[in-house]
Amino acid sequence: MPASFTSETFSLDRLQVEGPFPAKGITLASGQNLPRGAVLGKITASGKYVLSLAAANDGSQTPDMILAEATDASGGDTATVAYVGGSFADGALTYGTGHSYATAFAPLRDVGILIVKPLS
């Protein structure tokens, strides 16, 4: 059964800056235990999602979504929900090795996700 929100009580938190926050059900590939706010990439061959690592070469090196809820897929592929749009606080995101605001900003912006840095 695909993951989905059945009802939602909404209030902004430190991850979410400005909505709307459209989300969709995805499959998180096995072997991961990721926190809410993890920056995900899609494995082209399987269509499953993993923490986006800059050195990957399977398609997942390109940041594509933000995990909407903490998900433990350490025991196998797991249905979960990820954000496909909205504005999110840079300091609340979890980046994979080799990624940062500088490397994730443009690809996420291209799919409708904006990373917001605090004014310094």
PDB file of C-alpha atoms in Angstrom:
ATOM      1  CA  MET A   1       0.000   0.000   0.000  1.00  0.00           C
ATOM      2  CA  PRO A   2       1.513   3.371  -0.974  1.00  0.00           C
ATOM      3  CA  ALA A   3       2.215   5.890   1.766  1.00  0.00           C
ATOM      4  CA  SER A   4       0.007   8.949   1.894  1.00  0.00           C
ATOM      5  CA  PHE A   5      -1.355  11.603   4.196  1.00  0.00           C
ATOM      6  CA  THR A   6      -4.943  10.822   5.158  1.00  0.00           C
ATOM      7  CA  SER A   7      -5.464  13.932   7.236  1.00  0.00           C
ATOM      8  CA  GLU A   8      -3.174  16.733   8.190  1.00  0.00           C
ATOM      9  CA  THR A   9      -2.964  19.315  10.926  1.00  0.00           C
ATOM     10  CA  PHE A  10      -0.561  21.907   9.632  1.00  0.00           C
ATOM     11  CA  SER A  11       1.768  24.245  11.439  1.00  0.00           C
ATOM     12  CA  LEU A  12       5.138  25.462  10.254  1.00  0.00           C
ATOM     13  CA  ASP A  13       8.188  24.067  12.012  1.00  0.00           C
ATOM     14  CA  ARG A  14      11.915  24.673  11.706  1.00  0.00           C
ATOM     15  CA  LEU A  15      12.072  22.622   8.460  1.00  0.00           C
ATOM     16  CA  GLN A  16       9.199  24.265   6.632  1.00  0.00           C
ATOM     17  CA  VAL A  17       9.440  27.950   5.757  1.00  0.00           C
ATOM     18  CA  GLU A  18       6.612  28.665   3.328  1.00  0.00           C
ATOM     19  CA  GLY A  19       4.028  26.472   1.601  1.00  0.00           C
ATOM     20  CA  PRO A  20       2.125  25.000   0.037  1.00  0.00           C
ATOM     21  CA  PHE A  21       3.935  21.718   0.681  1.00  0.00           C
ATOM     22  CA  PRO A  22       2.794  19.230  -1.946  1.00  0.00           C
ATOM     23  CA  ALA A  23       3.917  15.690  -1.184  1.00  0.00           C
ATOM     24  CA  LYS A  24       3.702  12.278  -2.777  1.00  0.00           C
ATOM     25  CA  GLY A  25       4.215   8.688  -1.798  1.00  0.00           C
ATOM     26  CA  ILE A  26       7.622   7.204  -2.611  1.00  0.00           C
ATOM     27  CA  THR A  27       9.650   4.084  -1.869  1.00  0.00           C
ATOM     28  CA  LEU A  28      12.747   4.590   0.251  1.00  0.00           C
ATOM     29  CA  ALA A  29      15.345   1.992  -0.744  1.00  0.00           C
ATOM     30  CA  SER A  30      16.401  -0.518   1.901  1.00  0.00           C
ATOM     31  CA  GLY A  31      19.451  -0.027   4.084  1.00  0.00           C
ATOM     32  CA  GLN A  32      18.655   3.515   5.242  1.00  0.00           C
ATOM     33  CA  ASN A  33      17.289   5.132   8.374  1.00  0.00           C
ATOM     34  CA  LEU A  34      16.723   8.775   7.452  1.00  0.00           C
ATOM     35  CA  PRO A  35      15.402  11.759   9.401  1.00  0.00           C
ATOM     36  CA  ARG A  36      12.643  14.086   8.274  1.00  0.00           C
ATOM     37  CA  GLY A  37      14.233  16.706   6.030  1.00  0.00           C
ATOM     38  CA  ALA A  38      16.700  14.368   4.306  1.00  0.00           C
ATOM     39  CA  VAL A  39      17.520  15.483   0.747  1.00  0.00           C
ATOM     40  CA  LEU A  40      16.667  12.581  -1.548  1.00  0.00           C
ATOM     41  CA  GLY A  41      17.718  11.489  -5.012  1.00  0.00           C
ATOM     42  CA  LYS A  42      16.002   8.934  -7.270  1.00  0.00           C
ATOM     43  CA  ILE A  43      17.779   5.801  -8.471  1.00  0.00           C
ATOM     44  CA  THR A  44      16.982   5.811 -12.182  1.00  0.00           C
ATOM     45  CA  ALA A  45      16.892   2.027 -12.673  1.00  0.00           C
ATOM     46  CA  SER A  46      14.568   1.192  -9.760  1.00  0.00           C
ATOM     47  CA  GLY A  47      12.646   4.442  -9.181  1.00  0.00           C
ATOM     48  CA  LYS A  48      13.435   4.151  -5.456  1.00  0.00           C
ATOM     49  CA  TYR A  49      14.810   7.015  -3.385  1.00  0.00           C
ATOM     50  CA  VAL A  50      17.967   7.301  -1.284  1.00  0.00           C
ATOM     51  CA  LEU A  51      19.860  10.036   0.515  1.00  0.00           C
ATOM     52  CA  SER A  52      21.399  11.973  -2.386  1.00  0.00           C
ATOM     53  CA  LEU A  53      25.203  11.542  -2.472  1.00  0.00           C
ATOM     54  CA  ALA A  54      27.175  13.791  -4.820  1.00  0.00           C
ATOM     55  CA  ALA A  55      29.494  10.934  -5.906  1.00  0.00           C
ATOM     56  CA  ALA A  56      26.679   8.527  -6.848  1.00  0.00           C
ATOM     57  CA  ASN A  57      26.320   7.625 -10.513  1.00  0.00           C
ATOM     58  CA  ASP A  58      22.898   5.969 -10.561  1.00  0.00           C
ATOM     59  CA  GLY A  59      20.767   9.116 -10.911  1.00  0.00           C
ATOM     60  CA  SER A  60      20.431   9.660  -7.169  1.00  0.00           C
ATOM     61  CA  GLN A  61      23.295  12.166  -7.198  1.00  0.00           C
ATOM     62  CA  THR A  62      20.769  14.805  -8.274  1.00  0.00           C
ATOM     63  CA  PRO A  63      18.692  16.123  -5.337  1.00  0.00           C
ATOM     64  CA  ASP A  64      15.010  15.700  -6.177  1.00  0.00           C
ATOM     65  CA  MET A  65      12.783  15.660  -3.050  1.00  0.00           C
ATOM     66  CA  ILE A  66      12.793  16.211   0.712  1.00  0.00           C
ATOM     67  CA  LEU A  67      11.723  13.436   3.058  1.00  0.00           C
ATOM     68  CA  ALA A  68       8.510  14.462   4.856  1.00  0.00           C
ATOM     69  CA  GLU A  69       8.758  12.038   7.772  1.00  0.00           C
ATOM     70  CA  ALA A  70      11.526  10.130   9.505  1.00  0.00           C
ATOM     71  CA  THR A  71      11.661   6.713   7.860  1.00  0.00           C
ATOM     72  CA  ASP A  72      13.492   3.534   8.858  1.00  0.00           C
ATOM     73  CA  ALA A  73      14.085   1.391   5.789  1.00  0.00           C
ATOM     74  CA  SER A  74      16.996  -0.501   7.323  1.00  0.00           C
ATOM     75  CA  GLY A  75      15.033  -3.765   7.106  1.00  0.00           C
ATOM     76  CA  GLY A  76      13.772  -3.374   3.541  1.00  0.00           C
ATOM     77  CA  ASP A  77      12.221  -1.006   1.035  1.00  0.00           C
ATOM     78  CA  THR A  78       9.683   1.198   2.825  1.00  0.00           C
ATOM     79  CA  ALA A  79       6.763   3.294   1.609  1.00  0.00           C
ATOM     80  CA  THR A  80       6.918   6.863   2.876  1.00  0.00           C
ATOM     81  CA  VAL A  81       6.108  10.442   1.858  1.00  0.00           C
ATOM     82  CA  ALA A  82       8.355  13.164   0.404  1.00  0.00           C
ATOM     83  CA  TYR A  83       7.840  16.841  -0.368  1.00  0.00           C
ATOM     84  CA  VAL A  84       7.890  17.835  -4.031  1.00  0.00           C
ATOM     85  CA  GLY A  85       7.482  21.576  -3.452  1.00  0.00           C
ATOM     86  CA  GLY A  86       7.684  24.379  -0.905  1.00  0.00           C
ATOM     87  CA  SER A  87      10.348  26.412   0.886  1.00  0.00           C
ATOM     88  CA  PHE A  88      12.596  24.736   3.444  1.00  0.00           C
ATOM     89  CA  ALA A  89      15.199  25.968   5.934  1.00  0.00           C
ATOM     90  CA  ASP A  90      18.756  25.064   4.956  1.00  0.00           C
ATOM     91  CA  GLY A  91      19.783  24.439   8.563  1.00  0.00           C
ATOM     92  CA  ALA A  92      17.065  21.810   9.050  1.00  0.00           C
ATOM     93  CA  LEU A  93      17.951  19.720   5.983  1.00  0.00           C
ATOM     94  CA  THR A  94      20.098  16.594   6.058  1.00  0.00           C
ATOM     95  CA  TYR A  95      22.494  16.498   3.122  1.00  0.00           C
ATOM     96  CA  GLY A  96      24.323  13.408   1.900  1.00  0.00           C
ATOM     97  CA  THR A  97      28.101  13.338   1.504  1.00  0.00           C
ATOM     98  CA  GLY A  98      29.311  15.923  -0.996  1.00  0.00           C
ATOM     99  CA  HIS A  99      26.092  17.932  -0.959  1.00  0.00           C
ATOM    100  CA  SER A 100      25.378  21.284   0.666  1.00  0.00           C
ATOM    101  CA  TYR A 101      23.221  24.329   0.045  1.00  0.00           C
ATOM    102  CA  ALA A 102      25.547  25.227  -2.855  1.00  0.00           C
ATOM    103  CA  THR A 103      25.135  21.905  -4.673  1.00  0.00           C
ATOM    104  CA  ALA A 104      21.468  21.217  -3.866  1.00  0.00           C
ATOM    105  CA  PHE A 105      19.947  24.661  -4.414  1.00  0.00           C
ATOM    106  CA  ALA A 106      19.718  24.654  -8.233  1.00  0.00           C
ATOM    107  CA  PRO A 107      18.459  21.086  -8.799  1.00  0.00           C
ATOM    108  CA  LEU A 108      15.842  21.425  -6.064  1.00  0.00           C
ATOM    109  CA  ARG A 109      14.764  24.849  -7.336  1.00  0.00           C
ATOM    110  CA  ASP A 110      14.299  23.286 -10.778  1.00  0.00           C
ATOM    111  CA  VAL A 111      11.680  20.892  -9.329  1.00  0.00           C
ATOM    112  CA  GLY A 112       9.869  23.532  -7.239  1.00  0.00           C
ATOM    113  CA  ILE A 113      11.693  23.268  -3.910  1.00  0.00           C
ATOM    114  CA  LEU A 114      13.397  26.359  -2.502  1.00  0.00           C
ATOM    115  CA  ILE A 115      16.121  26.151   0.151  1.00  0.00           C
ATOM    116  CA  VAL A 116      16.162  29.259   2.330  1.00  0.00           C
ATOM    117  CA  LYS A 117      19.276  30.377   4.213  1.00  0.00           C
ATOM    118  CA  PRO A 118      18.976  32.718   7.202  1.00  0.00           C
ATOM    119  CA  LEU A 119      20.131  36.280   6.651  1.00  0.00           C
ATOM    120  CA  SER A 120      23.540  36.840   8.175  1.00  0.00           C
TER     121      SER A 120
END
